[in-house]
Short mmCIF file of C-alpha atoms in Angstrom, two decimals:
data_model
loop_
_atom_site.label_atom_id
_atom_site.label_comp_id
_atom_site.label_asym_id
_atom_site.label_seq_id
_atom_site.Cartn_x
_atom_site.Cartn_y
_atom_site.Cartn_z
CA MET A 1 0.00 0.00 0.00
CA SER A 2 1.42 3.36 -1.00
CA SER A 3 1.83 6.06 1.61
CA SER A 4 -0.30 9.19 1.52
CA PRO A 5 1.17 12.58 0.59
CA ALA A 6 0.79 13.69 4.23
CA THR A 7 2.70 10.66 5.48
CA ALA A 8 5.41 11.16 2.89
CA ALA A 9 5.70 14.82 3.84
CA LEU A 10 5.91 13.88 7.52
CA GLY A 11 8.64 11.36 6.81
CA SER A 12 10.69 13.90 4.88
CA ARG A 13 10.75 16.47 7.65
CA PRO A 14 14.22 17.24 9.04
CA ALA A 15 15.09 16.01 12.50
CA PRO A 16 14.83 18.48 15.40
CA LEU A 17 17.71 20.95 15.66
CA LEU A 18 19.07 19.35 18.84
CA ARG A 19 19.34 15.95 17.16
CA ARG A 20 20.97 17.48 14.09
CA VAL A 21 23.54 19.29 16.27
CA LEU A 22 24.26 16.13 18.29
CA LEU A 23 24.79 14.08 15.13
CA GLN A 24 27.05 16.74 13.63
CA GLY A 25 28.94 17.00 16.91
CA ARG A 26 29.46 13.24 16.97
CA TYR A 27 30.71 13.29 13.39
CA GLU A 28 33.11 16.16 14.09
CA THR A 29 34.38 14.42 17.25
CA VAL A 30 35.06 11.12 15.50
CA THR A 31 36.77 12.93 12.64
CA MET A 32 39.06 14.77 15.03
CA LEU A 33 39.94 11.62 16.97
CA ARG A 34 40.70 9.69 13.78
CA ASN A 35 43.08 12.36 12.52
CA GLY A 36 46.56 11.25 13.55
CA GLU A 37 48.12 14.71 13.29
CA GLN A 38 45.42 16.28 15.44
CA LEU A 39 45.69 13.44 17.96
CA ILE A 40 49.41 14.08 18.33
CA LEU A 41 48.79 17.80 18.79
CA ALA A 42 45.86 17.34 21.17
CA VAL A 43 47.12 14.48 23.35
CA ILE A 44 50.65 13.23 22.72
CA LEU A 45 52.50 16.56 22.78
CA PRO A 46 50.70 17.84 25.93
CA LEU A 47 51.48 14.57 27.72
CA LEU A 48 55.14 14.80 26.70
CA ALA A 49 55.20 18.38 27.99
CA LEU A 50 53.63 17.25 31.26
CA VAL A 51 56.24 14.57 31.82
CA GLY A 52 59.04 16.93 30.76
CA LEU A 53 57.96 19.65 33.19
CA THR A 54 57.60 17.09 35.98
CA VAL A 55 61.08 15.57 35.64
CA THR A 56 63.03 18.79 34.92
CA PRO A 57 63.68 21.75 37.27
CA LEU A 58 61.97 24.38 35.09
CA LEU A 59 59.17 24.88 37.61
CA ASP A 60 61.23 24.66 40.78
CA GLY A 61 60.94 27.52 43.25
CA LEU A 62 57.31 28.40 42.52
CA GLY A 63 55.98 27.18 45.86
CA SER A 64 54.40 23.86 44.95
CA SER A 65 55.32 20.51 43.45
CA ARG A 66 56.30 20.46 39.80
CA VAL A 67 53.31 18.40 38.71
CA ASN A 68 50.82 20.63 40.56
CA ILE A 69 52.15 23.67 38.69
CA ALA A 70 52.45 21.84 35.37
CA VAL A 71 48.98 20.29 35.10
CA PRO A 72 46.92 23.52 34.85
CA GLY A 73 49.12 24.77 32.03
CA ILE A 74 48.92 21.43 30.24
CA LEU A 75 45.13 21.46 30.46
CA ALA A 76 45.14 24.97 29.02
CA LEU A 77 47.45 23.77 26.25
CA CYS A 78 45.00 20.95 25.49
CA ALA A 79 42.17 23.46 25.11
CA MET A 80 44.23 25.60 22.75
CA SER A 81 45.35 22.56 20.74
CA THR A 82 41.83 21.30 20.14
CA ALA A 83 39.80 24.50 19.94
CA PHE A 84 42.24 26.74 18.09
CA THR A 85 44.71 24.67 16.10
CA GLY A 86 42.72 21.49 15.49
CA GLN A 87 39.32 23.05 14.85
CA GLY A 88 40.82 25.97 12.94
CA ILE A 89 42.68 23.72 10.50
CA ALA A 90 39.71 21.37 10.05
CA THR A 91 37.33 24.28 9.41
CA GLY A 92 39.75 25.93 7.00
CA PHE A 93 39.99 22.86 4.79
CA ASP A 94 36.25 22.18 5.06
CA ARG A 95 35.79 25.68 3.71
CA ARG A 96 38.27 25.07 0.89
CA TYR A 97 36.55 21.89 -0.31
CA GLY A 98 33.05 23.39 -0.14
CA VAL A 99 31.89 21.35 2.85
CA LEU A 100 30.92 24.42 4.85
CA ARG A 101 28.97 25.94 1.97
CA PHE A 102 27.12 22.66 1.37
CA LEU A 103 26.26 21.99 5.01
CA SER A 104 25.14 25.58 5.57
CA THR A 105 22.40 25.06 2.97
CA THR A 106 21.09 21.83 4.56
CA PRO A 107 18.57 21.67 7.42
CA LEU A 108 21.57 21.70 9.78
CA GLY A 109 22.16 25.33 8.83
CA ARG A 110 25.01 27.59 9.80
CA THR A 111 23.98 27.77 13.45
CA GLY A 112 23.75 23.99 13.75
CA LEU A 113 27.11 23.57 12.03
CA ILE A 114 28.86 25.95 14.45
CA LEU A 115 27.15 24.36 17.46
CA GLY A 116 28.26 20.93 16.23
CA LYS A 117 31.86 22.13 16.08
CA VAL A 118 31.62 23.57 19.59
CA LEU A 119 30.17 20.31 20.85
CA ALA A 120 33.03 18.37 19.25
CA VAL A 121 35.61 20.62 20.93
CA LEU A 122 33.98 20.06 24.32
CA ALA A 123 33.77 16.29 23.78
CA VAL A 124 37.45 16.04 22.86
CA LEU A 125 38.36 18.34 25.76
CA VAL A 126 36.63 15.99 28.20
CA LEU A 127 38.71 13.11 26.86
CA GLN A 128 41.86 15.20 27.16
CA VAL A 129 41.11 16.07 30.79
CA LEU A 130 40.57 12.39 31.61
CA VAL A 131 43.82 11.34 29.90
CA VAL A 132 45.87 14.11 31.56
CA ALA A 133 44.36 13.30 34.96
CA ALA A 134 45.09 9.59 34.48
CA VAL A 135 48.76 10.42 33.91
CA ALA A 136 49.08 13.26 36.43
CA LEU A 137 47.45 11.63 39.46
CA PRO A 138 50.03 8.82 39.70
CA LEU A 139 52.74 11.49 39.35
CA GLY A 140 51.39 13.20 42.48
CA TRP A 141 48.96 15.79 41.17
CA ARG A 142 46.77 17.03 44.03
CA PRO A 143 44.53 19.92 42.90
CA ALA A 144 42.82 22.18 45.42
CA LEU A 145 39.33 20.71 45.77
CA PRO A 146 37.52 24.11 46.02
CA GLY A 147 39.04 25.05 42.68
CA LEU A 148 37.94 22.01 40.69
CA LEU A 149 34.56 23.34 39.57
CA PRO A 150 35.76 26.91 38.87
CA GLY A 151 38.77 25.45 37.08
CA MET A 152 36.61 23.30 34.81
CA LEU A 153 34.34 26.26 34.03
CA LEU A 154 37.35 28.42 33.19
CA LEU A 155 38.69 25.63 30.97
CA VAL A 156 35.38 25.61 29.05
CA LEU A 157 35.55 29.40 28.77
CA GLY A 158 39.09 29.12 27.44
CA ALA A 159 37.96 26.53 24.90
CA ALA A 160 35.22 28.93 23.77
CA THR A 161 37.80 31.71 23.41
CA PHE A 162 40.14 29.63 21.29
CA THR A 163 37.26 28.18 19.23
CA ALA A 164 36.18 31.71 18.33
CA LEU A 165 39.76 32.62 17.43
CA GLY A 166 40.20 29.44 15.39
CA LEU A 167 37.00 30.06 13.43
CA LEU A 168 38.04 33.67 12.84
CA VAL A 169 41.33 32.58 11.28
CA ALA A 170 39.77 29.67 9.35
CA GLY A 171 37.00 31.83 7.93
CA THR A 172 39.10 34.75 6.76
CA VAL A 173 42.34 33.39 5.25
CA ARG A 174 43.31 30.59 2.87
CA PRO A 175 43.56 27.05 4.33
CA GLU A 176 47.32 26.97 3.82
CA ALA A 177 47.62 30.23 5.74
CA THR A 178 45.33 28.85 8.46
CA LEU A 179 47.63 25.85 8.80
CA ALA A 180 50.69 28.06 9.13
CA ILE A 181 49.13 30.65 11.43
CA THR A 182 47.54 28.22 13.88
CA ASN A 183 50.63 26.02 14.15
CA LEU A 184 52.95 29.01 14.54
CA LEU A 185 50.75 30.58 17.22
CA TRP A 186 50.48 27.22 19.00
CA ILE A 187 54.26 27.13 19.30
CA LEU A 188 54.67 30.80 20.26
CA LEU A 189 51.82 30.90 22.77
CA GLY A 190 52.79 27.52 24.18
CA ALA A 191 56.38 28.62 24.77
CA LEU A 192 56.07 32.33 25.52
CA GLY A 193 52.36 33.01 25.99
CA GLY A 194 52.08 32.12 29.68
CA ILE A 195 49.96 29.07 29.01
CA VAL A 196 52.41 26.35 30.07
CA LEU A 197 55.10 28.31 31.90
CA PRO A 198 54.00 30.91 34.48
CA ALA A 199 54.89 34.52 33.75
CA GLU A 200 57.71 34.36 36.32
CA ARG A 201 59.58 31.92 34.09
CA LEU A 202 59.30 34.03 30.92
CA PRO A 203 61.60 36.78 29.59
CA ALA A 204 60.93 40.25 30.98
CA ALA A 205 59.51 41.49 27.67
CA ALA A 206 56.94 38.68 27.62
CA GLN A 207 55.93 39.16 31.25
CA ALA A 208 54.54 42.60 30.43
CA VAL A 209 51.98 41.32 27.93
CA VAL A 210 51.13 37.68 28.68
CA HIS A 211 48.37 38.53 31.15
CA PHE A 212 46.47 40.27 28.35
CA LEU A 213 46.73 37.30 25.98
CA PRO A 214 44.10 34.54 26.01
CA SER A 215 46.88 32.00 26.56
CA GLY A 216 48.29 33.79 29.60
CA ALA A 217 44.86 34.49 31.05
CA LEU A 218 43.77 30.87 30.72
CA GLY A 219 47.03 29.44 32.07
CA GLN A 220 47.11 31.77 35.09
CA SER A 221 43.41 31.37 35.89
CA LEU A 222 43.74 27.58 35.90
CA ARG A 223 46.84 27.74 38.10
CA ASP A 224 45.01 29.98 40.57
CA ALA A 225 42.02 27.62 40.59
CA PHE A 226 43.84 24.28 40.87
CA LEU A 227 46.70 25.47 43.09
CA HIS A 228 44.90 27.86 45.41
CA GLY A 229 41.19 27.20 44.92
CA SER A 230 40.62 30.83 43.90
CA VAL A 231 39.03 32.53 40.89
CA ASN A 232 41.14 35.07 39.03
CA LEU A 233 38.43 37.52 37.98
CA ALA A 234 40.82 39.67 35.94
CA ALA A 235 41.93 36.67 33.87
CA ALA A 236 38.32 35.55 33.43
CA PHE A 237 37.44 39.03 32.16
CA VAL A 238 40.31 38.89 29.65
CA LEU A 239 39.01 35.55 28.35
CA LEU A 240 35.46 36.89 28.07
CA LEU A 241 36.70 39.95 26.20
CA TRP A 242 38.71 37.87 23.72
CA THR A 243 35.74 35.55 23.20
CA ALA A 244 33.39 38.46 22.50
CA LEU A 245 35.78 40.25 20.16
CA ALA A 246 36.78 37.12 18.22
CA GLY A 247 33.17 35.96 18.04
CA LEU A 248 31.96 39.30 16.69
CA ALA A 249 34.82 39.44 14.20
CA ALA A 250 34.16 35.90 13.00
CA THR A 251 30.46 36.67 12.62
CA ARG A 252 31.29 39.79 10.61
CA TRP A 253 34.04 38.48 8.32
CA PHE A 254 33.66 34.70 8.16
CA LYS A 255 33.48 33.50 4.53
CA TRP A 256 31.65 30.25 3.94
CA ASN A 257 33.23 29.58 0.54
#
């Protein structure tokens, strides 16, 4: 028996937006985890940095154990790796091959596509936190319990900041330039941006500006939360400001093709 026009129309209706976003988020997450280069950047290199900072004297003299000082910066590095470098490169090449333009015309829409990418970043970030914690706890990591919840919220805020920055770069320059810019900034901010090493361990010229960078604000806010159980309101404001400015700029200048 053939179906009626009403039944056929009902069956062709798009799924609810939430389901579409969840499916897109799952697809983006699996794609990121299957990409060997992104996996190295998101997990392997941060873990190597964690072990390196724990076994070398770079963090000595800062008032706590090496691993306690290292872990907040490594978590911040994970957020930058996934949200800025990983998502920026993936979005840039999706734009080049017309994937963004195609998906933006489907029932998923531009809003659903962006929300799916944000969901993927958060999903990968959760996995990164679990992996880092699994390595750091046996090494002696003991975070301040009152700072766990604020620290996780600040980590999510930092991921939002770097996602906005990654989308801004990916949507305004060529994919090859996105690849170069995001990788170069990952190295510079990771080494001199206050994200892994506290400002006290940086050259004098860098110390004057790192607190105003999203990397320095995220690194310091996580150290304050996990080491002292406190919330660095100034650093949180810097992150919010960067998120707002990058988000507005991406909305204004993002090119879908």
